[in-house]
Structure formats: C-alpha cells, structure tokens
Coordinates of C-alpha atoms in Angstrom, one line a residue:
X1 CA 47.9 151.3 52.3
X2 CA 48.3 149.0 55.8
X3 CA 50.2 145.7 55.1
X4 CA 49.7 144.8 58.7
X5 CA 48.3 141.7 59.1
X6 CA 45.3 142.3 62.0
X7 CA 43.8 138.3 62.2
X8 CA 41.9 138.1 65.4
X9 CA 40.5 134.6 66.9
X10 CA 40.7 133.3 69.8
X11 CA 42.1 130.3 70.7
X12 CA 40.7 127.0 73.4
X13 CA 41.4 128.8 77.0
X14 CA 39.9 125.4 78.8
X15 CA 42.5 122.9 80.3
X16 CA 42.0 120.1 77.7
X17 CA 43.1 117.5 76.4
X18 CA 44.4 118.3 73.3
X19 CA 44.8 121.9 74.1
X20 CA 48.2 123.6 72.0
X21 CA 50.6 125.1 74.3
X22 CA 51.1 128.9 74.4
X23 CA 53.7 130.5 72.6
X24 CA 56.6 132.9 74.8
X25 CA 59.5 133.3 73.3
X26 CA 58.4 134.5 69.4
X27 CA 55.3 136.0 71.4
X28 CA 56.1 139.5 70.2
X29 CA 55.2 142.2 67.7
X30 CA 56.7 144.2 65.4
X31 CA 56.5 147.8 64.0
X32 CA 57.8 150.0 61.3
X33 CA 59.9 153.4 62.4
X34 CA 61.6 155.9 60.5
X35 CA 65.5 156.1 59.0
X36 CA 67.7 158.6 59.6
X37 CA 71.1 159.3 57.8
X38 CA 73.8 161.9 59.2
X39 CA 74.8 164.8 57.1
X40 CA 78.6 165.9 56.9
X41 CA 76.9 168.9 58.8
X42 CA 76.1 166.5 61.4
X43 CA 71.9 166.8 61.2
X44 CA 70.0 163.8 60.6
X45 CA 67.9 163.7 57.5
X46 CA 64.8 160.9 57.9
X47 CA 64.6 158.6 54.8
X48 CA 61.5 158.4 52.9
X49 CA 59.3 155.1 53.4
X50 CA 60.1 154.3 49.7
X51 CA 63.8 154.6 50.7
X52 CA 63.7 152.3 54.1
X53 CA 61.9 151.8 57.1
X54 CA 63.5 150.2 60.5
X55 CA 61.7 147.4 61.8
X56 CA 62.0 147.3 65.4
X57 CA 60.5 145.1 68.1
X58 CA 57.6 146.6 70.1
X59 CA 58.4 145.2 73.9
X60 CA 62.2 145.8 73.6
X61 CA 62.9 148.2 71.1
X62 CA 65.3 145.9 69.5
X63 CA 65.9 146.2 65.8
X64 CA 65.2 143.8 63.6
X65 CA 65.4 144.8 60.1
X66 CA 65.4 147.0 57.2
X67 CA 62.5 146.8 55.0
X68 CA 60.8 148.7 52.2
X69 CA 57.9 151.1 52.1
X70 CA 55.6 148.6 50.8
X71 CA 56.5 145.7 53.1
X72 CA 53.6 144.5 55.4
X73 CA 54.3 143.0 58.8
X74 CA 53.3 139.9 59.9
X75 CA 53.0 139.7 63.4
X76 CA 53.9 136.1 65.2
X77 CA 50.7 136.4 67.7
X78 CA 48.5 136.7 64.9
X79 CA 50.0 134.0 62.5
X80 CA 50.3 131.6 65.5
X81 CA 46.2 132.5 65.8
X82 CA 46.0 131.2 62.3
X83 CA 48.2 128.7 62.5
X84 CA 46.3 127.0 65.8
X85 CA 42.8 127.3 64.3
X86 CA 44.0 125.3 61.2
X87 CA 45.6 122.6 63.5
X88 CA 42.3 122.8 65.6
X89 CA 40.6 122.1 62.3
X90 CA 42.6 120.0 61.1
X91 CA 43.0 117.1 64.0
X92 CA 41.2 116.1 66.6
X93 CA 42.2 116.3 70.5
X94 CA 43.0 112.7 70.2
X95 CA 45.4 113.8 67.8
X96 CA 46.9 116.8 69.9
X97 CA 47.5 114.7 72.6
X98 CA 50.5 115.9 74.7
X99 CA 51.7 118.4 71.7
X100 CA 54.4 119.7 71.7
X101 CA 56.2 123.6 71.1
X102 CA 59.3 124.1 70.2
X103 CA 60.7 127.9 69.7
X104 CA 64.0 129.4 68.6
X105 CA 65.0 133.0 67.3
X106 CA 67.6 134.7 65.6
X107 CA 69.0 138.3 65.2
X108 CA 66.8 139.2 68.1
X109 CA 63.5 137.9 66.5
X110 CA 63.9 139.2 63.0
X111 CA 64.2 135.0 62.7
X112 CA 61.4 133.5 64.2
X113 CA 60.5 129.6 63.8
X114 CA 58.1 127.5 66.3
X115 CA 57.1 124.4 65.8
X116 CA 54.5 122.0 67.1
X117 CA 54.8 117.9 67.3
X118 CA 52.2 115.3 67.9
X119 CA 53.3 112.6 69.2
X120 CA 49.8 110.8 68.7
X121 CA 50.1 111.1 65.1
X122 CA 54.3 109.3 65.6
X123 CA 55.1 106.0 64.0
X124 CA 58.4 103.4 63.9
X125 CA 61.1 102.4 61.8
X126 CA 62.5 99.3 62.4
X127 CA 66.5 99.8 62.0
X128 CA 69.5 97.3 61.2
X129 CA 66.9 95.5 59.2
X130 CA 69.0 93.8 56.3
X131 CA 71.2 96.7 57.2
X132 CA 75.6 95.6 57.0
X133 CA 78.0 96.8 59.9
X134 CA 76.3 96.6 63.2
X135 CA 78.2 96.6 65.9
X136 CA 79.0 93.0 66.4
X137 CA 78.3 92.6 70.3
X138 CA 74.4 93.7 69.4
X139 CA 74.4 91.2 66.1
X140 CA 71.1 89.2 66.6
X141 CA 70.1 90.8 69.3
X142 CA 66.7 91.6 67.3
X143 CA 66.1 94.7 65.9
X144 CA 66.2 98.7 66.9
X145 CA 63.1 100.8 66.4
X146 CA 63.1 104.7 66.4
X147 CA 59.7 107.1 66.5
X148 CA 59.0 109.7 64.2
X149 CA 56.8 112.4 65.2
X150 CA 54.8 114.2 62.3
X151 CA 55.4 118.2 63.2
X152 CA 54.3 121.6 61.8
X153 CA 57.0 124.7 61.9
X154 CA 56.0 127.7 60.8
X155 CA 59.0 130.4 59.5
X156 CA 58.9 134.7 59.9
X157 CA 61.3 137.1 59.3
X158 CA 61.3 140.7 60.1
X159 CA 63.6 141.9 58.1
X160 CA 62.7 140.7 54.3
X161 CA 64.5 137.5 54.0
X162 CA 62.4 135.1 54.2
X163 CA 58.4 134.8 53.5
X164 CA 55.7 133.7 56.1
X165 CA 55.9 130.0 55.2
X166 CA 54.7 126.5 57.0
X167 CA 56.6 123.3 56.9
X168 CA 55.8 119.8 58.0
X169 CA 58.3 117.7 59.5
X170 CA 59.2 114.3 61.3
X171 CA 61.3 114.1 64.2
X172 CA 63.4 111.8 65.0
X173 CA 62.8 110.9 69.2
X174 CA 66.2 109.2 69.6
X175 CA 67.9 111.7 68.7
X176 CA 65.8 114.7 68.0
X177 CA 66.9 115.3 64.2
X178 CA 64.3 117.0 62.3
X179 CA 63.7 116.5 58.8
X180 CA 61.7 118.9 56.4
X181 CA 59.0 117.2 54.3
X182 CA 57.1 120.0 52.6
X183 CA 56.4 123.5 52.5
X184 CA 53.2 125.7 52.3
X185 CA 53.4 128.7 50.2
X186 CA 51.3 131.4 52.9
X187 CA 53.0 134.5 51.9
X188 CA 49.7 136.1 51.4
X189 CA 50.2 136.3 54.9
X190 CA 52.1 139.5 54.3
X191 CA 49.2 141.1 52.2
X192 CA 45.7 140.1 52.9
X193 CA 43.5 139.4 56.4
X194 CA 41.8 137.0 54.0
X195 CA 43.3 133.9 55.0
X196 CA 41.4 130.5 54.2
X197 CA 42.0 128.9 57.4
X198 CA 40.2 125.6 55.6
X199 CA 42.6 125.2 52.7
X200 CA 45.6 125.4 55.5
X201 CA 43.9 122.7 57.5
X202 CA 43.5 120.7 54.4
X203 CA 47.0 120.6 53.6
X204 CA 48.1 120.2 57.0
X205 CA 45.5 116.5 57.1
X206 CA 47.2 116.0 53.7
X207 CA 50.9 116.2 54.9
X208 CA 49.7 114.0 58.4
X209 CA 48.9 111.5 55.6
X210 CA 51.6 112.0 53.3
X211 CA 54.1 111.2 56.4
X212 CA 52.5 107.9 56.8
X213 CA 53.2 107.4 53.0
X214 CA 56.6 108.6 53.9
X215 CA 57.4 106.6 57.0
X216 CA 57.4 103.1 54.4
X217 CA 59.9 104.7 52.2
X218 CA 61.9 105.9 55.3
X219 CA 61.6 102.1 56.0
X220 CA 62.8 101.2 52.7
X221 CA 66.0 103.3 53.3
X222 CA 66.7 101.4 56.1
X223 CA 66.2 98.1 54.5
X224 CA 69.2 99.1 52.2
X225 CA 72.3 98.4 53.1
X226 CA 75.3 100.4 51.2
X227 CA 78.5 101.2 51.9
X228 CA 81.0 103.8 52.6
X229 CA 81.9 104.2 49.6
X230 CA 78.9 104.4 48.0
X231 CA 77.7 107.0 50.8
X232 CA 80.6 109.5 50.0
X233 CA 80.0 109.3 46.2
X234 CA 76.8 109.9 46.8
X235 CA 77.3 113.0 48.4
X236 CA 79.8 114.5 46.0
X237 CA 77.7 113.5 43.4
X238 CA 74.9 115.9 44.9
X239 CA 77.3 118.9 45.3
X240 CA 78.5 118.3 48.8
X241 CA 81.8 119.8 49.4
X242 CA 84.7 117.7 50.5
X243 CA 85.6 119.0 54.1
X244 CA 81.2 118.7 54.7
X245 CA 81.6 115.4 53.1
X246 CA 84.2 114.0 55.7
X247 CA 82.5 115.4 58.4
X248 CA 79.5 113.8 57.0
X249 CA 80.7 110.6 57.0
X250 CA 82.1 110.4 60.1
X251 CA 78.9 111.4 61.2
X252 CA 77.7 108.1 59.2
X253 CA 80.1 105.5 61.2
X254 CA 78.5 106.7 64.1
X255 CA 74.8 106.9 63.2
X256 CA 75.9 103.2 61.6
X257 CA 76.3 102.0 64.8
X258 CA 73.3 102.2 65.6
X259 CA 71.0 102.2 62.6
X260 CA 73.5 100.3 60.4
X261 CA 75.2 101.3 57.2
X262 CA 71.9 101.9 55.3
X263 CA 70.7 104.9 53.4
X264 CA 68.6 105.5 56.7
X265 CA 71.6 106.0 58.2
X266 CA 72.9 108.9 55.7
X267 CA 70.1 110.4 56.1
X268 CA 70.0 110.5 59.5
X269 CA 73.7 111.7 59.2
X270 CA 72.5 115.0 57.5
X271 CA 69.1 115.2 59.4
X272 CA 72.1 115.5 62.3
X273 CA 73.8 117.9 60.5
X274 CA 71.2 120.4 59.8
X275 CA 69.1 120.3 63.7
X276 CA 72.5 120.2 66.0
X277 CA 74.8 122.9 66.8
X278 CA 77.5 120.4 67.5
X279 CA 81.2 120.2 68.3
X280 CA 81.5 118.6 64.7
X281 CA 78.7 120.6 62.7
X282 CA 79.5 123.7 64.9
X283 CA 77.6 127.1 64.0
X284 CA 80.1 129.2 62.5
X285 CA 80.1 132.8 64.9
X286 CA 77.4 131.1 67.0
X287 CA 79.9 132.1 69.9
X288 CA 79.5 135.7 69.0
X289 CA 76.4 136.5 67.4
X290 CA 72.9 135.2 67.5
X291 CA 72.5 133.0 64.7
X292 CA 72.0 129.5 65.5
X293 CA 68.3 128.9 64.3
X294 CA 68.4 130.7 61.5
X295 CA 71.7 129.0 60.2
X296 CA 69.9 125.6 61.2
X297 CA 67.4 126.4 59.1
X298 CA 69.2 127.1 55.8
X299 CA 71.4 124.0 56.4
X300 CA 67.4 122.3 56.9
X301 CA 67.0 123.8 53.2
X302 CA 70.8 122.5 52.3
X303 CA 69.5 119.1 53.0
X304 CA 66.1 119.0 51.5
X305 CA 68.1 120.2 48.2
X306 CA 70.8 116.8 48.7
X307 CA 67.5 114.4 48.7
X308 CA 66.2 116.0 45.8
X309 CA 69.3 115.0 43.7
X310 CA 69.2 112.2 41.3
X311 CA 72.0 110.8 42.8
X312 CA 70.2 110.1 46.0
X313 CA 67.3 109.1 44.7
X314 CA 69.7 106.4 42.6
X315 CA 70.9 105.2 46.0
X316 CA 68.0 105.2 47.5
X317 CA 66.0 103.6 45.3
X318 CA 64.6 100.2 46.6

C-alpha cells in the first residue's frame, strides 16, 4: 500500500497583491530506501520494510530518519500546496497583504517548520498600562504599544517524531517572540490524498478571529501589574525548574522595562525564551549539531504547557 501523499494544485503564478511567497529552504522531498546491517562475516544483510526503512532526502541524499514499513511520507511541496489553497480560501488579498515566510530546519530537514504572517490581519497592545516598575525617566511619557501579527506554522518530520500538524500564532514585531495559540490535528496528512481543504480554511478564519478574542485578554495581562515575587512563584508553581526560573526572571526585569512588571511581561519573558537562541536561553549543542528549530519548537510546546497551568491562569486572571 502507498502512504505517499501525491496532492497536486497549483498555486497563483500572477504578481499580485496578496500573492504567498514561495517556499526554498523546506522545498524538498523525501523517499524511503532500504537498511542494511553488517554481519560478523562482514556482508550486509537488507532489513525488511517491517523492520526499518531509511528516509533520505531526494536532492542531497541526506538522511533523515528511520521509519517503519507502514509509515507514509508527507512531502513539504505538497503540504505547502495544501496549506496555500486553505489560506487562499480562507482570506482575501487584502488580508495577504505583504505576507510573510518564515523557514527553519533541523537534522537536515527531518525537522521542517515554515510559517506565514499577515501583517494585515496584526493589532496593538497598549503596554505600561496600570503596569508598576517602569523605568522612571519614561514615567508619563504616555503609553508603549506593540503589534501582534496573527501567523500560521505548519510542523513535518521525517523521521517519525512528530505528526503533520498546523499551528496559529501571534508575533510579537518588537521583538519577534512568537507565541503558539492553537493546533490543527492534520495527521491524516500522512494517510489519505483526501484532504478537506474547506474544513482547514475554516479553522484557519476561526483562529484569525479567535486572535482578536485573544488580543483583549493579552491586553488584560498587561493591565495587571504583579510583582517579582509573585512572577517566580508562579513559575514554580507551574513546574518550572529553578536554574529556568532565574533565568526567567531576569529575563522579566528586562522585558519590565519596557512593558512593565505585568503578566504581559512574563509572558513575553517565556515567548523570549522559547523563539531566541540567545546568550541567556542558549541552544544546548546548537554549536555542534543542527538543532536549533526543532529545540525551539519543543520549548514553544514547554510554554503553551506553563499557560495552561492553574497557577497562571490564577495570576492572570483579571
């Protein structure tokens, strides 16, 4: 039986507005070839399907995984074709004005994520608003606004980790922190060409409406002012370590000073945390081995798990 997904559309060629950019860098395909172990006597014996296929990448060669005999590939190209004709469906050009794609791999490829943001579909918060601790030489200067931009990421692995899934996002333009909203359960991407292009374009004009929802509780977090203290119990009470919790909240005095101490400014603190390979949430072996997005990603997860916890929905609450 053929897992591979073969979807086949084809996308606006004309130089529009409102015309997605082309994907490059997770612009590749994938294919299954056999395993081989070595005997003692030195001959190679090939491995049934049942007992492991390679997964290798069809324009380098480069492996990318180890999968089973039943596992299906889904090609990037082809859920990118899918992924395009939802958005298509779902906005209008006004709506893809001046989109934007962002890509990033891991392993090679066997990690693939892209994701497109609309600016046209942003809106503000308005920070230090009732917020404590701004930095005195700015107090009453007015208020600081920041845009969020509504995205929509899309997630592939090669080698069995992960499922095809779509998330929506917001981004943060000062600063570019992403924040995870929701996910879309698409792993029939795996197993079926039958892929109901109209129910993902209905849950993507869903989640563009569920961010403006969002964007007044965002607001609401930075209404309310807390303090350190509360901050750092907060985080230990949701099963942050110590050493993450420091860094954490050093991360806080400085997103404070611009934000103010408000739950906004935690959360920006994590949102930090979990887009930046930085000096103080450094990548551990990101020097060596190619593993930045896909370690960005889980901490993406590690953070969506935090706000779930009653204790930050005790702080947070208005």
């Amino acid at each position: 039986m053929n897992n591979i997904v073969s979807i086949k559309w084809t996308p606006e060629t004309k130089s529009v507005e409102g015309q997605l950019p082309s994907i490059d860098q997770v612009n590749f395909k994938a294919k299954h070839t056999p395993l081989y172990i070595m005997r003692d006597s030195g001959a190679y014996e090939q491995l049934s399907k049942d007992q492991g296929q390679a997964v290798i990448r069809t324009d380098t060669g480069a492996f990318l995984g180890r999968t089973g005999g039943r596992y299906g590939i889904a090609q990037n190209p082809e859920i990118n074709d899918v992924l395009c004709q939802a958005i298509e469906t779902a906005f209008n050009r006004s709506d893809r004005k001046d989109v934007e794609l962002k890509e990033s791999i891991s392993d090679g490829g066997a990690f693939s994520k892209w994701t497109y943001t609309f600016p046209s579909l942003g809106a503000p918060i308005r920070q230090l608003r009732d917020a404590t601790g701004y930095n005195a030489a700015r107090y009453g200067q007015g208020y600081a606004d920041t845009w969020l931009n509504f995205s929509i990421s899309i997630v592939n692995s090669f080698n069995g980790l992960t499922p095809v899934y779509v998330t929506s996002e917001h981004q943060d333009v000062s600063c570019l922190n992403s924040l995870t909203m929701s996910f879309k359960d698409t792993t029939r991407l795996r197993h079926s060409t039958n892929i109901d292009v109209t129910k993902l374009a209905d849950w993507m004009e869903s989640e563009a409406l569920n961010f403006k929802t969002k964007i007044s509780v965002w607001q609401s977090w930075a209404n309310k002012s807390i303090t350190s203290d509360q901050a750092a119990e907060t985080l230990k009470l949701c099963g942050v370590s110590d050493r993450l919790t420091k860094q954490l909240m050093d991360q806080f005095e400085d997103e404070a000073d611009k934000r103010g101490r408000s739950v906004w400014a935690l959360a920006s603190s994590l949102s930090f945390m979990s887009t930046h390979n930085s000096e103080r949430f450094g990548v551990r072996g990101s020097a060596k081995k190619d593993n930045e997005a896909r370690s960005l990603h889980a901490r993406q997860n590690q953070v969506l798990k935090i706000m779930d916890q009653p204790a930050w929905a005790e702080l947070a609450a208005a």
